[in-house]
């Protein structure tokens, strides 16, 4: 029975009270959201708007590149770390934060176009992440800027009781290379971690619990059924050979 113990609520319940949870001076949860730095192959969305609609005419060559006020398809950061825009040419963005990229593109843009009455915004076209293992596997994209691990699992529709929530692996690539960490989603202190916030191109690996390997442990009834089934089989084999 100890070997085939059933899965407890503490193993499957998310964000349980944890004495390690850190609060700030105002008594709120202390967040450690890392600032994202643009990488090769990221998709950058550039939105241009103007107070005077007529002035948009002189920007038509720029907007036709797939960027407009309705949020076009964006432009990709190429292998050389730069994007290329009509008339503006190449603009190196790799390694910059979104705020720094916005300032750099605005600076280049206003060298050609009238600054008065125009507005330029720059963002990632979305946060793309991958989930594999004991979850709804696939590549998912979130359009909002801030995505947590809970958001990621909610979007994927993952709800597998055999998922090992205490050892969820995050594989993350940044400018320094690729690293991986294990996080515990059953503890509320995960909200203090920088890995609570999903970054673009994160890979989330959800491994199976040992109970799945044994094929038991889902609930007490399945434990009893499995144990007594094993005992019945053993006894049956014993009497079979005993009668020979």
PDB file of C-alpha atoms in Angstrom:
ATOM      1  CA  UNK A   1       0.000   0.000   0.000  1.00  0.00           C
ATOM      2  CA  UNK A   2       2.895   2.347   0.692  1.00  0.00           C
ATOM      3  CA  UNK A   3       4.389   1.523  -2.690  1.00  0.00           C
ATOM      4  CA  UNK A   4       1.136   2.214  -4.510  1.00  0.00           C
ATOM      5  CA  UNK A   5       0.039   5.195  -2.437  1.00  0.00           C
ATOM      6  CA  UNK A   6      -2.637   7.347  -4.014  1.00  0.00           C
ATOM      7  CA  UNK A   7      -1.921  10.859  -5.296  1.00  0.00           C
ATOM      8  CA  UNK A   8      -2.571  13.376  -2.535  1.00  0.00           C
ATOM      9  CA  UNK A   9      -4.237  16.761  -2.962  1.00  0.00           C
ATOM     10  CA  UNK A  10      -0.948  18.464  -2.059  1.00  0.00           C
ATOM     11  CA  UNK A  11       0.615  16.964  -5.167  1.00  0.00           C
ATOM     12  CA  UNK A  12      -1.938  18.319  -7.622  1.00  0.00           C
ATOM     13  CA  UNK A  13      -3.179  21.585  -6.102  1.00  0.00           C
ATOM     14  CA  UNK A  14      -1.599  24.712  -7.571  1.00  0.00           C
ATOM     15  CA  UNK A  15      -0.197  27.676  -5.600  1.00  0.00           C
ATOM     16  CA  UNK A  16      -0.639  26.355  -2.065  1.00  0.00           C
ATOM     17  CA  UNK A  17       0.237  28.549   0.964  1.00  0.00           C
ATOM     18  CA  UNK A  18       3.977  28.661   1.430  1.00  0.00           C
ATOM     19  CA  UNK A  19       6.003  30.258   4.228  1.00  0.00           C
ATOM     20  CA  UNK A  20       8.710  31.173   1.697  1.00  0.00           C
ATOM     21  CA  UNK A  21       6.431  33.591  -0.157  1.00  0.00           C
ATOM     22  CA  UNK A  22       8.004  37.073  -0.135  1.00  0.00           C
ATOM     23  CA  UNK A  23       5.936  40.238   0.192  1.00  0.00           C
ATOM     24  CA  UNK A  24       6.996  43.799  -0.557  1.00  0.00           C
ATOM     25  CA  UNK A  25       6.762  46.793   1.791  1.00  0.00           C
ATOM     26  CA  UNK A  26       3.078  47.212   0.914  1.00  0.00           C
ATOM     27  CA  UNK A  27       2.244  43.614   1.776  1.00  0.00           C
ATOM     28  CA  UNK A  28       1.844  42.602  -1.850  1.00  0.00           C
ATOM     29  CA  UNK A  29       3.552  39.694  -3.599  1.00  0.00           C
ATOM     30  CA  UNK A  30       7.100  40.649  -4.606  1.00  0.00           C
ATOM     31  CA  UNK A  31       7.495  40.022  -8.340  1.00  0.00           C
ATOM     32  CA  UNK A  32      10.770  39.455 -10.146  1.00  0.00           C
ATOM     33  CA  UNK A  33       9.752  39.817 -13.778  1.00  0.00           C
ATOM     34  CA  UNK A  34      12.891  39.851 -15.952  1.00  0.00           C
ATOM     35  CA  UNK A  35      13.158  42.330 -18.796  1.00  0.00           C
ATOM     36  CA  UNK A  36      13.208  40.600 -22.146  1.00  0.00           C
ATOM     37  CA  UNK A  37      16.009  41.311 -24.624  1.00  0.00           C
ATOM     38  CA  UNK A  38      15.309  40.874 -28.314  1.00  0.00           C
ATOM     39  CA  UNK A  39      16.828  37.813 -29.991  1.00  0.00           C
ATOM     40  CA  UNK A  40      17.275  36.533 -33.524  1.00  0.00           C
ATOM     41  CA  UNK A  41      14.062  35.274 -35.171  1.00  0.00           C
ATOM     42  CA  UNK A  42      11.834  37.297 -32.839  1.00  0.00           C
ATOM     43  CA  UNK A  43       8.848  38.884 -34.526  1.00  0.00           C
ATOM     44  CA  UNK A  44       8.569  42.623 -33.919  1.00  0.00           C
ATOM     45  CA  UNK A  45       5.307  44.485 -34.375  1.00  0.00           C
ATOM     46  CA  UNK A  46       5.549  48.182 -35.293  1.00  0.00           C
ATOM     47  CA  UNK A  47       2.353  50.227 -35.149  1.00  0.00           C
ATOM     48  CA  UNK A  48       2.175  53.671 -36.728  1.00  0.00           C
ATOM     49  CA  UNK A  49      -0.649  56.132 -36.211  1.00  0.00           C
ATOM     50  CA  UNK A  50      -1.196  59.797 -37.045  1.00  0.00           C
ATOM     51  CA  UNK A  51      -3.433  62.542 -35.693  1.00  0.00           C
ATOM     52  CA  UNK A  52      -3.943  63.751 -39.266  1.00  0.00           C
ATOM     53  CA  UNK A  53      -5.118  60.949 -41.486  1.00  0.00           C
ATOM     54  CA  UNK A  54      -3.802  62.675 -44.614  1.00  0.00           C
ATOM     55  CA  UNK A  55      -0.241  62.515 -43.329  1.00  0.00           C
ATOM     56  CA  UNK A  56      -0.418  58.733 -43.399  1.00  0.00           C
ATOM     57  CA  UNK A  57      -0.069  58.959 -47.163  1.00  0.00           C
ATOM     58  CA  UNK A  58       3.631  59.701 -46.944  1.00  0.00           C
ATOM     59  CA  UNK A  59       4.017  56.639 -44.715  1.00  0.00           C
ATOM     60  CA  UNK A  60       2.305  54.242 -47.096  1.00  0.00           C
ATOM     61  CA  UNK A  61       5.568  52.623 -48.197  1.00  0.00           C
ATOM     62  CA  UNK A  62       6.415  51.881 -44.582  1.00  0.00           C
ATOM     63  CA  UNK A  63       2.957  50.604 -43.627  1.00  0.00           C
ATOM     64  CA  UNK A  64       2.841  48.283 -46.643  1.00  0.00           C
ATOM     65  CA  UNK A  65       5.625  46.285 -45.034  1.00  0.00           C
ATOM     66  CA  UNK A  66       2.978  44.533 -42.900  1.00  0.00           C
ATOM     67  CA  UNK A  67       2.807  47.001 -40.033  1.00  0.00           C
ATOM     68  CA  UNK A  68      -0.210  49.186 -39.391  1.00  0.00           C
ATOM     69  CA  UNK A  69      -2.460  50.509 -36.669  1.00  0.00           C
ATOM     70  CA  UNK A  70      -4.483  47.306 -36.662  1.00  0.00           C
ATOM     71  CA  UNK A  71      -1.413  45.244 -35.821  1.00  0.00           C
ATOM     72  CA  UNK A  72       0.032  43.609 -38.923  1.00  0.00           C
ATOM     73  CA  UNK A  73       2.181  40.515 -39.138  1.00  0.00           C
ATOM     74  CA  UNK A  74       5.340  42.208 -37.926  1.00  0.00           C
ATOM     75  CA  UNK A  75       8.914  41.909 -39.114  1.00  0.00           C
ATOM     76  CA  UNK A  76      11.453  39.260 -38.127  1.00  0.00           C
ATOM     77  CA  UNK A  77      14.804  39.903 -36.538  1.00  0.00           C
ATOM     78  CA  UNK A  78      17.246  38.368 -38.999  1.00  0.00           C
ATOM     79  CA  UNK A  79      20.355  36.310 -38.335  1.00  0.00           C
ATOM     80  CA  UNK A  80      22.459  39.471 -38.264  1.00  0.00           C
ATOM     81  CA  UNK A  81      20.294  40.744 -35.379  1.00  0.00           C
ATOM     82  CA  UNK A  82      18.635  43.481 -37.434  1.00  0.00           C
ATOM     83  CA  UNK A  83      15.271  44.177 -38.997  1.00  0.00           C
ATOM     84  CA  UNK A  84      14.962  45.820 -42.396  1.00  0.00           C
ATOM     85  CA  UNK A  85      12.273  48.375 -43.208  1.00  0.00           C
ATOM     86  CA  UNK A  86      11.424  50.224 -46.431  1.00  0.00           C
ATOM     87  CA  UNK A  87      13.402  53.466 -46.775  1.00  0.00           C
ATOM     88  CA  UNK A  88      14.765  53.111 -43.234  1.00  0.00           C
ATOM     89  CA  UNK A  89      17.008  50.175 -44.090  1.00  0.00           C
ATOM     90  CA  UNK A  90      18.557  47.895 -41.479  1.00  0.00           C
ATOM     91  CA  UNK A  91      18.110  48.624 -37.784  1.00  0.00           C
ATOM     92  CA  UNK A  92      20.042  46.479 -35.288  1.00  0.00           C
ATOM     93  CA  UNK A  93      17.725  45.364 -32.461  1.00  0.00           C
ATOM     94  CA  UNK A  94      19.270  42.190 -31.048  1.00  0.00           C
ATOM     95  CA  UNK A  95      20.142  42.575 -27.377  1.00  0.00           C
ATOM     96  CA  UNK A  96      17.880  45.579 -26.837  1.00  0.00           C
ATOM     97  CA  UNK A  97      14.872  45.725 -24.542  1.00  0.00           C
ATOM     98  CA  UNK A  98      11.524  46.556 -26.110  1.00  0.00           C
ATOM     99  CA  UNK A  99      11.767  50.123 -24.732  1.00  0.00           C
ATOM    100  CA  UNK A 100      15.239  50.560 -26.228  1.00  0.00           C
ATOM    101  CA  UNK A 101      14.092  49.129 -29.560  1.00  0.00           C
ATOM    102  CA  UNK A 102      11.156  51.534 -29.584  1.00  0.00           C
ATOM    103  CA  UNK A 103      13.454  54.514 -29.050  1.00  0.00           C
ATOM    104  CA  UNK A 104      15.866  53.365 -31.758  1.00  0.00           C
ATOM    105  CA  UNK A 105      13.159  52.790 -34.368  1.00  0.00           C
ATOM    106  CA  UNK A 106      11.521  56.120 -33.529  1.00  0.00           C
ATOM    107  CA  UNK A 107      14.862  57.866 -33.923  1.00  0.00           C
ATOM    108  CA  UNK A 108      15.398  56.344 -37.370  1.00  0.00           C
ATOM    109  CA  UNK A 109      11.798  56.932 -38.399  1.00  0.00           C
ATOM    110  CA  UNK A 110      11.808  60.625 -37.552  1.00  0.00           C
ATOM    111  CA  UNK A 111      14.890  61.193 -39.667  1.00  0.00           C
ATOM    112  CA  UNK A 112      12.627  60.758 -42.681  1.00  0.00           C
ATOM    113  CA  UNK A 113       9.061  61.411 -41.523  1.00  0.00           C
ATOM    114  CA  UNK A 114       7.408  64.296 -39.718  1.00  0.00           C
ATOM    115  CA  UNK A 115       7.440  63.714 -35.959  1.00  0.00           C
ATOM    116  CA  UNK A 116       4.588  66.097 -35.191  1.00  0.00           C
ATOM    117  CA  UNK A 117       1.219  64.344 -34.970  1.00  0.00           C
ATOM    118  CA  UNK A 118       2.581  60.845 -35.409  1.00  0.00           C
ATOM    119  CA  UNK A 119       2.961  58.004 -32.939  1.00  0.00           C
ATOM    120  CA  UNK A 120       5.057  54.862 -33.213  1.00  0.00           C
ATOM    121  CA  UNK A 121       4.770  51.876 -30.909  1.00  0.00           C
ATOM    122  CA  UNK A 122       6.999  48.798 -30.883  1.00  0.00           C
ATOM    123  CA  UNK A 123       6.295  45.441 -29.227  1.00  0.00           C
ATOM    124  CA  UNK A 124       6.845  41.744 -29.669  1.00  0.00           C
ATOM    125  CA  UNK A 125       4.207  40.351 -32.011  1.00  0.00           C
ATOM    126  CA  UNK A 126       3.388  37.882 -29.237  1.00  0.00           C
ATOM    127  CA  UNK A 127       4.903  35.485 -26.728  1.00  0.00           C
ATOM    128  CA  UNK A 128       5.407  32.042 -28.219  1.00  0.00           C
ATOM    129  CA  UNK A 129       6.128  29.079 -25.964  1.00  0.00           C
ATOM    130  CA  UNK A 130       6.169  25.283 -26.184  1.00  0.00           C
ATOM    131  CA  UNK A 131       4.672  22.758 -23.754  1.00  0.00           C
ATOM    132  CA  UNK A 132       5.667  19.085 -23.903  1.00  0.00           C
ATOM    133  CA  UNK A 133       5.153  16.062 -21.675  1.00  0.00           C
ATOM    134  CA  UNK A 134       2.170  15.364 -19.396  1.00  0.00           C
ATOM    135  CA  UNK A 135       0.136  18.295 -20.684  1.00  0.00           C
ATOM    136  CA  UNK A 136      -1.639  19.474 -23.800  1.00  0.00           C
ATOM    137  CA  UNK A 137       1.449  19.494 -25.980  1.00  0.00           C
ATOM    138  CA  UNK A 138       2.053  22.039 -28.666  1.00  0.00           C
ATOM    139  CA  UNK A 139       3.349  25.475 -29.556  1.00  0.00           C
ATOM    140  CA  UNK A 140       1.170  28.264 -28.191  1.00  0.00           C
ATOM    141  CA  UNK A 141       1.109  32.012 -28.751  1.00  0.00           C
ATOM    142  CA  UNK A 142      -0.202  34.641 -26.351  1.00  0.00           C
ATOM    143  CA  UNK A 143      -0.915  38.129 -27.644  1.00  0.00           C
ATOM    144  CA  UNK A 144      -0.656  39.895 -24.289  1.00  0.00           C
ATOM    145  CA  UNK A 145       2.624  41.235 -22.939  1.00  0.00           C
ATOM    146  CA  UNK A 146       2.674  39.507 -19.560  1.00  0.00           C
ATOM    147  CA  UNK A 147       2.176  35.737 -19.450  1.00  0.00           C
ATOM    148  CA  UNK A 148       2.600  33.569 -16.354  1.00  0.00           C
ATOM    149  CA  UNK A 149       2.980  29.805 -16.097  1.00  0.00           C
ATOM    150  CA  UNK A 150      -0.634  29.628 -14.939  1.00  0.00           C
ATOM    151  CA  UNK A 151      -1.699  31.552 -18.044  1.00  0.00           C
ATOM    152  CA  UNK A 152       0.313  29.157 -20.203  1.00  0.00           C
ATOM    153  CA  UNK A 153      -1.309  26.035 -18.735  1.00  0.00           C
ATOM    154  CA  UNK A 154      -4.751  27.619 -18.895  1.00  0.00           C
ATOM    155  CA  UNK A 155      -4.312  28.447 -22.579  1.00  0.00           C
ATOM    156  CA  UNK A 156      -3.062  24.957 -23.366  1.00  0.00           C
ATOM    157  CA  UNK A 157      -6.011  23.372 -21.564  1.00  0.00           C
ATOM    158  CA  UNK A 158      -3.711  21.133 -19.539  1.00  0.00           C
ATOM    159  CA  UNK A 159      -5.404  19.225 -16.719  1.00  0.00           C
ATOM    160  CA  UNK A 160      -3.546  15.953 -16.202  1.00  0.00           C
ATOM    161  CA  UNK A 161      -3.529  14.510 -12.691  1.00  0.00           C
ATOM    162  CA  UNK A 162      -0.411  12.497 -13.546  1.00  0.00           C
ATOM    163  CA  UNK A 163       1.604  15.668 -14.277  1.00  0.00           C
ATOM    164  CA  UNK A 164       4.465  16.243 -11.839  1.00  0.00           C
ATOM    165  CA  UNK A 165       3.729  19.844 -10.849  1.00  0.00           C
ATOM    166  CA  UNK A 166       6.533  19.875  -8.282  1.00  0.00           C
ATOM    167  CA  UNK A 167       9.253  19.495 -10.905  1.00  0.00           C
ATOM    168  CA  UNK A 168       8.193  21.469 -13.973  1.00  0.00           C
ATOM    169  CA  UNK A 169      11.251  22.169 -16.104  1.00  0.00           C
ATOM    170  CA  UNK A 170      11.699  25.518 -17.861  1.00  0.00           C
ATOM    171  CA  UNK A 171      14.189  25.647 -20.742  1.00  0.00           C
ATOM    172  CA  UNK A 172      15.006  29.246 -21.582  1.00  0.00           C
ATOM    173  CA  UNK A 173      17.305  30.766 -24.182  1.00  0.00           C
ATOM    174  CA  UNK A 174      18.682  34.262 -23.735  1.00  0.00           C
ATOM    175  CA  UNK A 175      21.677  36.207 -25.017  1.00  0.00           C
ATOM    176  CA  UNK A 176      24.002  34.214 -22.754  1.00  0.00           C
ATOM    177  CA  UNK A 177      22.837  30.825 -24.037  1.00  0.00           C
ATOM    178  CA  UNK A 178      20.331  28.173 -22.982  1.00  0.00           C
ATOM    179  CA  UNK A 179      19.634  27.270 -19.364  1.00  0.00           C
ATOM    180  CA  UNK A 180      17.082  25.149 -17.554  1.00  0.00           C
ATOM    181  CA  UNK A 181      15.562  25.148 -14.081  1.00  0.00           C
ATOM    182  CA  UNK A 182      12.946  23.140 -12.184  1.00  0.00           C
ATOM    183  CA  UNK A 183      10.069  24.989 -10.532  1.00  0.00           C
ATOM    184  CA  UNK A 184       7.383  23.872  -8.085  1.00  0.00           C
ATOM    185  CA  UNK A 185       3.919  25.006  -9.157  1.00  0.00           C
ATOM    186  CA  UNK A 186       2.306  23.633  -5.992  1.00  0.00           C
ATOM    187  CA  UNK A 187       3.922  26.396  -3.869  1.00  0.00           C
ATOM    188  CA  UNK A 188       2.739  29.996  -3.962  1.00  0.00           C
ATOM    189  CA  UNK A 189       6.344  31.201  -3.606  1.00  0.00           C
ATOM    190  CA  UNK A 190       6.755  30.369  -7.308  1.00  0.00           C
ATOM    191  CA  UNK A 191       5.171  33.775  -7.890  1.00  0.00           C
ATOM    192  CA  UNK A 192       8.373  35.366  -6.554  1.00  0.00           C
ATOM    193  CA  UNK A 193      10.472  33.614  -9.193  1.00  0.00           C
ATOM    194  CA  UNK A 194      11.566  35.142 -12.474  1.00  0.00           C
ATOM    195  CA  UNK A 195      10.584  31.832 -14.093  1.00  0.00           C
ATOM    196  CA  UNK A 196       6.961  32.362 -13.108  1.00  0.00           C
ATOM    197  CA  UNK A 197       6.854  34.737 -16.082  1.00  0.00           C
ATOM    198  CA  UNK A 198       6.911  33.039 -19.464  1.00  0.00           C
ATOM    199  CA  UNK A 199       9.317  34.542 -21.977  1.00  0.00           C
ATOM    200  CA  UNK A 200       9.322  34.270 -25.736  1.00  0.00           C
ATOM    201  CA  UNK A 201      10.561  30.855 -26.943  1.00  0.00           C
ATOM    202  CA  UNK A 202      10.384  29.202 -23.507  1.00  0.00           C
ATOM    203  CA  UNK A 203      10.016  25.409 -23.484  1.00  0.00           C
ATOM    204  CA  UNK A 204       7.938  24.037 -20.587  1.00  0.00           C
ATOM    205  CA  UNK A 205       8.537  20.352 -19.855  1.00  0.00           C
ATOM    206  CA  UNK A 206       5.992  18.531 -17.665  1.00  0.00           C
ATOM    207  CA  UNK A 207       7.228  15.098 -16.616  1.00  0.00           C
ATOM    208  CA  UNK A 208       4.935  12.233 -15.479  1.00  0.00           C
ATOM    209  CA  UNK A 209       4.579  11.248 -11.841  1.00  0.00           C
ATOM    210  CA  UNK A 210       5.909   7.837 -10.798  1.00  0.00           C
ATOM    211  CA  UNK A 211       2.318   6.657 -10.232  1.00  0.00           C
ATOM    212  CA  UNK A 212       1.756   6.678 -13.984  1.00  0.00           C
ATOM    213  CA  UNK A 213       4.673   4.301 -14.491  1.00  0.00           C
ATOM    214  CA  UNK A 214       3.073   1.837 -12.059  1.00  0.00           C
ATOM    215  CA  UNK A 215      -0.338   2.465 -13.589  1.00  0.00           C
ATOM    216  CA  UNK A 216      -1.931   3.052 -10.179  1.00  0.00           C
ATOM    217  CA  UNK A 217      -2.344   5.701  -7.565  1.00  0.00           C
ATOM    218  CA  UNK A 218      -5.039   7.863  -9.100  1.00  0.00           C
ATOM    219  CA  UNK A 219      -7.344   7.403  -6.105  1.00  0.00           C
ATOM    220  CA  UNK A 220      -7.786   5.027  -3.109  1.00  0.00           C
ATOM    221  CA  UNK A 221     -10.199   2.786  -5.017  1.00  0.00           C
ATOM    222  CA  UNK A 222      -7.702   2.233  -7.819  1.00  0.00           C
ATOM    223  CA  UNK A 223      -5.021   1.412  -5.242  1.00  0.00           C
ATOM    224  CA  UNK A 224      -7.208  -1.201  -3.549  1.00  0.00           C
ATOM    225  CA  UNK A 225      -8.307  -2.640  -6.885  1.00  0.00           C
ATOM    226  CA  UNK A 226      -4.729  -2.935  -8.115  1.00  0.00           C
ATOM    227  CA  UNK A 227      -3.370  -4.447  -4.893  1.00  0.00           C
ATOM    228  CA  UNK A 228      -6.127  -7.022  -4.514  1.00  0.00           C
ATOM    229  CA  UNK A 229      -5.979  -7.777  -8.225  1.00  0.00           C
ATOM    230  CA  UNK A 230      -2.267  -8.529  -7.859  1.00  0.00           C
ATOM    231  CA  UNK A 231      -2.924 -10.702  -4.781  1.00  0.00           C
ATOM    232  CA  UNK A 232      -5.676 -12.615  -6.600  1.00  0.00           C
ATOM    233  CA  UNK A 233      -3.385 -13.259  -9.540  1.00  0.00           C
ATOM    234  CA  UNK A 234      -0.593 -14.522  -7.309  1.00  0.00           C
ATOM    235  CA  UNK A 235      -2.948 -16.802  -5.349  1.00  0.00           C
ATOM    236  CA  UNK A 236      -4.455 -18.099  -8.580  1.00  0.00           C
ATOM    237  CA  UNK A 237      -1.038 -18.962  -9.988  1.00  0.00           C
ATOM    238  CA  UNK A 238      -0.073 -20.672  -6.700  1.00  0.00           C
ATOM    239  CA  UNK A 239      -3.140 -22.946  -6.663  1.00  0.00           C
ATOM    240  CA  UNK A 240      -2.748 -23.693 -10.355  1.00  0.00           C
ATOM    241  CA  UNK A 241       0.770 -25.061  -9.892  1.00  0.00           C
ATOM    242  CA  UNK A 242      -0.144 -26.641  -6.547  1.00  0.00           C
ATOM    243  CA  UNK A 243      -2.690 -28.874  -8.290  1.00  0.00           C
ATOM    244  CA  UNK A 244      -0.239 -30.109 -10.910  1.00  0.00           C
TER     245      UNK A 244
END
